[in-house]
Tab-separated table of C-alpha atoms in Angstrom:
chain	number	residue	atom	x	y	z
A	146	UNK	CA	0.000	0.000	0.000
A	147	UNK	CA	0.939	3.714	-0.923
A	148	UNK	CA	2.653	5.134	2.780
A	149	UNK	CA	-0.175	7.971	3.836
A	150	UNK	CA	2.878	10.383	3.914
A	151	UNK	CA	3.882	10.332	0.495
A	152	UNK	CA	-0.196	10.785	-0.600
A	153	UNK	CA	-0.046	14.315	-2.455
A	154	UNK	CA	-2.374	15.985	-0.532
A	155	UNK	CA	-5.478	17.696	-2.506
A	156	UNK	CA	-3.834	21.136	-3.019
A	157	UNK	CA	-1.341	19.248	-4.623
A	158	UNK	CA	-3.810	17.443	-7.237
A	159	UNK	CA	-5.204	20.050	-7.999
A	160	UNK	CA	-1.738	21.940	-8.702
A	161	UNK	CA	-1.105	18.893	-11.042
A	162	UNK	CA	-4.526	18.834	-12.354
A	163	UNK	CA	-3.974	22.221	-13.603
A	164	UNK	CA	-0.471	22.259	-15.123
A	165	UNK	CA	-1.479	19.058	-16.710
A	166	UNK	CA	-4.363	20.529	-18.574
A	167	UNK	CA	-2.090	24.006	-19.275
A	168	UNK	CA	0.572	20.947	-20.956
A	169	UNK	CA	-2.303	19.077	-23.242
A	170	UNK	CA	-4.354	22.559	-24.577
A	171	UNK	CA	-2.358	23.486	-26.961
A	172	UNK	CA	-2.529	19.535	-28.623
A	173	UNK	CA	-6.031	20.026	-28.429
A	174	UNK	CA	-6.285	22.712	-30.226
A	175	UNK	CA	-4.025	21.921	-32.993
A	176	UNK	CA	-6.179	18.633	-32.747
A	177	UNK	CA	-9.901	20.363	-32.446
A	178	UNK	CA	-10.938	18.690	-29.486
A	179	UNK	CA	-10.310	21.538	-27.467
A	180	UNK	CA	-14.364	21.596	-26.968
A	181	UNK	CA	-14.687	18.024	-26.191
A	182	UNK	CA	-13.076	19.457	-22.403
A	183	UNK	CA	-15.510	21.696	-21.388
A	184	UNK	CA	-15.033	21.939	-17.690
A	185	UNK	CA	-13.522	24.514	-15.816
A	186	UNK	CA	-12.866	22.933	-12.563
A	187	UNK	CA	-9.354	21.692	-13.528
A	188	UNK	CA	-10.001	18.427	-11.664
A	189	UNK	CA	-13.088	17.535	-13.974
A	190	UNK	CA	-11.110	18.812	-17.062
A	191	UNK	CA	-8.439	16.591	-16.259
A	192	UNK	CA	-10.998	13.776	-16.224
A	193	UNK	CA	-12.638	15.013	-19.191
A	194	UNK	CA	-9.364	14.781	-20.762
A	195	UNK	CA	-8.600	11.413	-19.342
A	196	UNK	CA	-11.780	9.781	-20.840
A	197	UNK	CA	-11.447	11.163	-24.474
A	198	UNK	CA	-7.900	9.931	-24.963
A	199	UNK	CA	-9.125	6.396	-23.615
A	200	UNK	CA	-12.209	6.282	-26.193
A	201	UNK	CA	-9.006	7.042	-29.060
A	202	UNK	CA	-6.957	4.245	-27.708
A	203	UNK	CA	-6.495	0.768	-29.172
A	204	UNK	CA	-5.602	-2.583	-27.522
A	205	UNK	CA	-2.044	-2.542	-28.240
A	206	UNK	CA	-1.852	1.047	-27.528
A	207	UNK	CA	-3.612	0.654	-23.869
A	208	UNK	CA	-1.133	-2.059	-23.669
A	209	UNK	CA	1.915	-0.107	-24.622
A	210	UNK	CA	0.635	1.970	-21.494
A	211	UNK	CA	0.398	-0.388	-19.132
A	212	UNK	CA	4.029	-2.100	-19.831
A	213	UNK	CA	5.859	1.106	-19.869
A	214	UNK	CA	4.351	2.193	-16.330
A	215	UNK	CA	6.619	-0.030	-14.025
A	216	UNK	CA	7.613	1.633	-10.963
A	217	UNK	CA	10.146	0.568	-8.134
A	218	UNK	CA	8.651	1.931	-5.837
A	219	UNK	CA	4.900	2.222	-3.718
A	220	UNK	CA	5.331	6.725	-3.728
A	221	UNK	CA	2.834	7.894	-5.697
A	222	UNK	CA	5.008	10.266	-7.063
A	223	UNK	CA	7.510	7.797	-9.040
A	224	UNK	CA	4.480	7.544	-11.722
A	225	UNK	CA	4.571	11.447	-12.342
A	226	UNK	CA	8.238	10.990	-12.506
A	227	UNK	CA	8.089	8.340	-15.109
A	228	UNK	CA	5.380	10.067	-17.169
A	229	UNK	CA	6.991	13.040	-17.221
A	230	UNK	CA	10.161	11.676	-18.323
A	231	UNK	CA	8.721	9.808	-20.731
A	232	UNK	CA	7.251	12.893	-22.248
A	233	UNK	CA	10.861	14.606	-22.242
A	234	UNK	CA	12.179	11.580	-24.544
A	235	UNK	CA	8.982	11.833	-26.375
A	236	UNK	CA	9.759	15.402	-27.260
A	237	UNK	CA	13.014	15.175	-27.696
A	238	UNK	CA	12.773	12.081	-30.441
A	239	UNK	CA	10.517	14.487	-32.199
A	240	UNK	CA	13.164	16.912	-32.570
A	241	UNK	CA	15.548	15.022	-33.298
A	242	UNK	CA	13.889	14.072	-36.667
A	243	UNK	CA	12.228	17.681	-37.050
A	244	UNK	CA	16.532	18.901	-37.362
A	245	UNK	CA	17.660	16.280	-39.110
A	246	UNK	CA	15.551	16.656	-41.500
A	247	UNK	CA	16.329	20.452	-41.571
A	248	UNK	CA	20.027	19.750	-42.015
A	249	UNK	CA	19.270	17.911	-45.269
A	250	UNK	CA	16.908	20.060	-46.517
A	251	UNK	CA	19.334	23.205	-46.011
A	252	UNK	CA	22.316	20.957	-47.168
A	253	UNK	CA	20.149	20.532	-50.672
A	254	UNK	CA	19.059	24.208	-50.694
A	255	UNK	CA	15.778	24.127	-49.686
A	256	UNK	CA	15.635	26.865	-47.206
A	257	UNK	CA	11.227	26.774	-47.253
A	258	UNK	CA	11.180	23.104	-45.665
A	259	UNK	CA	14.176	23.989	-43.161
A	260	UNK	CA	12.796	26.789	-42.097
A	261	UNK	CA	9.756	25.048	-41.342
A	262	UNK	CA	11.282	21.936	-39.292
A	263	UNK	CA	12.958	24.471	-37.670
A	264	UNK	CA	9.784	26.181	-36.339
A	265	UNK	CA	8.360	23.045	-35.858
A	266	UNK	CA	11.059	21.798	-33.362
A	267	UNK	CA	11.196	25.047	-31.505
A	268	UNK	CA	7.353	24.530	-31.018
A	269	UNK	CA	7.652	21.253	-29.963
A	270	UNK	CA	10.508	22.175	-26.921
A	271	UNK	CA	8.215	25.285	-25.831
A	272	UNK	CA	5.374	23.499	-25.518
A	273	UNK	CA	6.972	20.799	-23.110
A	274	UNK	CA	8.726	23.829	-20.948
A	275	UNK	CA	5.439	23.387	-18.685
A	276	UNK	CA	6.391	19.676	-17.980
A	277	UNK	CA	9.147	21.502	-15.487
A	278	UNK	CA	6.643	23.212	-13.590
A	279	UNK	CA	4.272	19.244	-13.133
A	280	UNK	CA	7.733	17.791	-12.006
A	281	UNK	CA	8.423	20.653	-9.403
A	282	UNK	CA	5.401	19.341	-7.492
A	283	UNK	CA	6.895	16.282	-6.684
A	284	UNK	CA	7.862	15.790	-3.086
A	285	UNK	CA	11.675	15.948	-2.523
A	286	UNK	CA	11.637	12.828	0.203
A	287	UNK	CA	9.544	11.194	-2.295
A	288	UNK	CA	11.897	11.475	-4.709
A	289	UNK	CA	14.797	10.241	-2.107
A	290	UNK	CA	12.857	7.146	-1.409
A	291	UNK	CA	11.962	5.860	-4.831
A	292	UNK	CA	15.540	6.716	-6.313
A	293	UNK	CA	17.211	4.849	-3.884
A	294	UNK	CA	15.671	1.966	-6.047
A	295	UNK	CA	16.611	2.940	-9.381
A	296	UNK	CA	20.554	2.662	-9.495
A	297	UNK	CA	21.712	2.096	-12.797
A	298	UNK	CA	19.121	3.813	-14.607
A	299	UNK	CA	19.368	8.141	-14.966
A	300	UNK	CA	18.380	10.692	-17.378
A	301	UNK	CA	21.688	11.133	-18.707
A	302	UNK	CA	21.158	8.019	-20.536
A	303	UNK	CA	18.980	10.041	-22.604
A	304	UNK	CA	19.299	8.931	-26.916
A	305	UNK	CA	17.127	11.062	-28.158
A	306	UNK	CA	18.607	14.172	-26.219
A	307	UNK	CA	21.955	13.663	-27.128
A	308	UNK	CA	21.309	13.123	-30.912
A	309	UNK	CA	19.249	16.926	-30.076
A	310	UNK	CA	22.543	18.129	-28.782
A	311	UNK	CA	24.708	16.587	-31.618
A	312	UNK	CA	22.476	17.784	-34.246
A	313	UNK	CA	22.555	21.317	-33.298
A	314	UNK	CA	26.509	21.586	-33.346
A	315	UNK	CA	29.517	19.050	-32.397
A	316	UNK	CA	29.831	18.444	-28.680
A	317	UNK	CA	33.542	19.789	-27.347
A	318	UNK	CA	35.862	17.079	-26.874
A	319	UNK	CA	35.489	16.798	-22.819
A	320	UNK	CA	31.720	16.255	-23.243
A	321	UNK	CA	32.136	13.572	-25.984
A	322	UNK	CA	34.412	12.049	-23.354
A	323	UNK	CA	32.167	12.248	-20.567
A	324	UNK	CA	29.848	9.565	-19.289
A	325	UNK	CA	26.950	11.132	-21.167
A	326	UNK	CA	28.021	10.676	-24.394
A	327	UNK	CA	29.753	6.962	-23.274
A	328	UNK	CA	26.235	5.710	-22.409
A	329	UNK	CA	24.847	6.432	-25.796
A	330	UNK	CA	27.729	5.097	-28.581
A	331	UNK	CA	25.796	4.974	-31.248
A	332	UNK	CA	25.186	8.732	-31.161
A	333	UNK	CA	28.913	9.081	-29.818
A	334	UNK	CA	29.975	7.549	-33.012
A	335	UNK	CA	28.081	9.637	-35.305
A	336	UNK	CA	29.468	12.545	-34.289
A	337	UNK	CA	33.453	11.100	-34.442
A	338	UNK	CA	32.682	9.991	-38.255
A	339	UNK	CA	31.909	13.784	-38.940
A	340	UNK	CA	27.811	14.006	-38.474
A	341	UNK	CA	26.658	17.143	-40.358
A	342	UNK	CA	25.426	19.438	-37.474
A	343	UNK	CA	22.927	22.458	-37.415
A	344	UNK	CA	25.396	24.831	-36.387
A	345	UNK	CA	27.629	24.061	-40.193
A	346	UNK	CA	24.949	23.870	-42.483
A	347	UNK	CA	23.688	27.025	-41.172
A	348	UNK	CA	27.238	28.836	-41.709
A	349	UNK	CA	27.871	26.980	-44.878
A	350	UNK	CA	24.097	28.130	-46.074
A	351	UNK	CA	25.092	32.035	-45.242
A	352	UNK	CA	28.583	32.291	-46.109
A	353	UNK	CA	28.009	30.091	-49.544
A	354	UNK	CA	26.293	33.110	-50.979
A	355	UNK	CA	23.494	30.470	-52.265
A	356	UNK	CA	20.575	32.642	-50.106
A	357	UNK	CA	18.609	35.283	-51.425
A	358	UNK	CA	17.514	38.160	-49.103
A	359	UNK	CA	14.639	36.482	-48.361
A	360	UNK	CA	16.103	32.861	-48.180
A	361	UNK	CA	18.598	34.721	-45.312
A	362	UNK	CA	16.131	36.199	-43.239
A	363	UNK	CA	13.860	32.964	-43.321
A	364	UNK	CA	16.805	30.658	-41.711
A	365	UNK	CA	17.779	33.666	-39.695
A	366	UNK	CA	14.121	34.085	-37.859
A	367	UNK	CA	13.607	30.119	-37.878
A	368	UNK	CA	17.039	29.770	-35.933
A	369	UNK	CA	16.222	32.430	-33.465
């Protein structure tokens, strides 16, 4: 059973409740279900919420859920941590083919599509700042308790942030050295044979005199 001191206690919910729902509007907007949640009490909402993604689900999808839920711990708060985490590297994985694809489109000239992966990844990152603000509310001792359990396993681990990182220019030499980049080597080795980053097709792009005035201040705004 759950210890009663590690419960979140109802201002907390709600906190969570809230942040949660501030997280998912923008999806359900882009997604026009933003009127299928109607409620205002963010409690509701968040149920409202909870029930249309579950009528959208399929078996192997609800199963997918289930099996990548698998705490170490009985703290309530280790399946926020995991969810939230799991959004990160959802995000992340997202970018990661939103710039790749934008360093072979502005490797073969086409400054339209780069521009627009570009926007798209920036979009992607902003919208899953929030995600900070749902972790915060996790309890510290919580946190002590459950991570105690998970020794060998850590954030730094991270594939899909790392390729991020690569992609946007090559990592200095200490930090390809370090244990980050040693617990991912398949990324680690893309970089060594010479990956093509962000940060050189950019330069090569604006000091190759291929851009037009236009073309320039396209990439420029999409990389701000």
């Amino acid at each position: 059973a759950m210890l009663p001191e590690l419960r979140p206690d109802a201002r907390t919910v709600s906190k969570r409740h809230r942040r949660s729902m501030h997280i998912a509007k923008p999806v359900l907007v882009r997604l026009g279900l933003d009127q299928e949640v109607s409620a205002t009490e963010p409690g509701q909402a968040a149920r409202q919420l909870s029930a249309l993604v579950d009528r959208g689900l399929t078996e192997p999808e609800r199963q997918v859920l289930r099996l990548s839920l698998l705490p170490v711990y009985q703290a309530h708060h280790e399946y926020l941590f995991i969810r939230v985490l799991q959004l990160f590297e959802t995000t992340f994985a997202v970018m990661a083919v939103q710039l790749q694809a934008a360093v072979r489109e502005m490797r073969d000239g086409d400054w339209v599509a780069a521009a627009s992966g570009l926007a798209l990844a920036a979009r992607v990152l902003r919208e899953s700042a929030p995600l900070f603000s749902l972790l915060a509310t996790m309890q510290v001792e919580s946190f002590r308790q459950f991570r105690s359990y998970t020794e060998g396993a850590s954030a730094i681990q991270s594939r899909n942030y790392k390729i991020v990182e690569s992609l946007c220019r090559r990592p200095d030499g200490d930090r390809l050295e370090s244990t980050a980049y040693r617990s991912v080597p398949v990324v680690r080795d893309r970089v060594l044979r010479g990956q093509l980053t962000l940060d050189q097709a950019v330069t090569g792009a604006l000091a190759g005199g291929r851009l037009s005035a236009t073309g320039r201040d396209t990439l420029t705004a999409a990389m701000h």
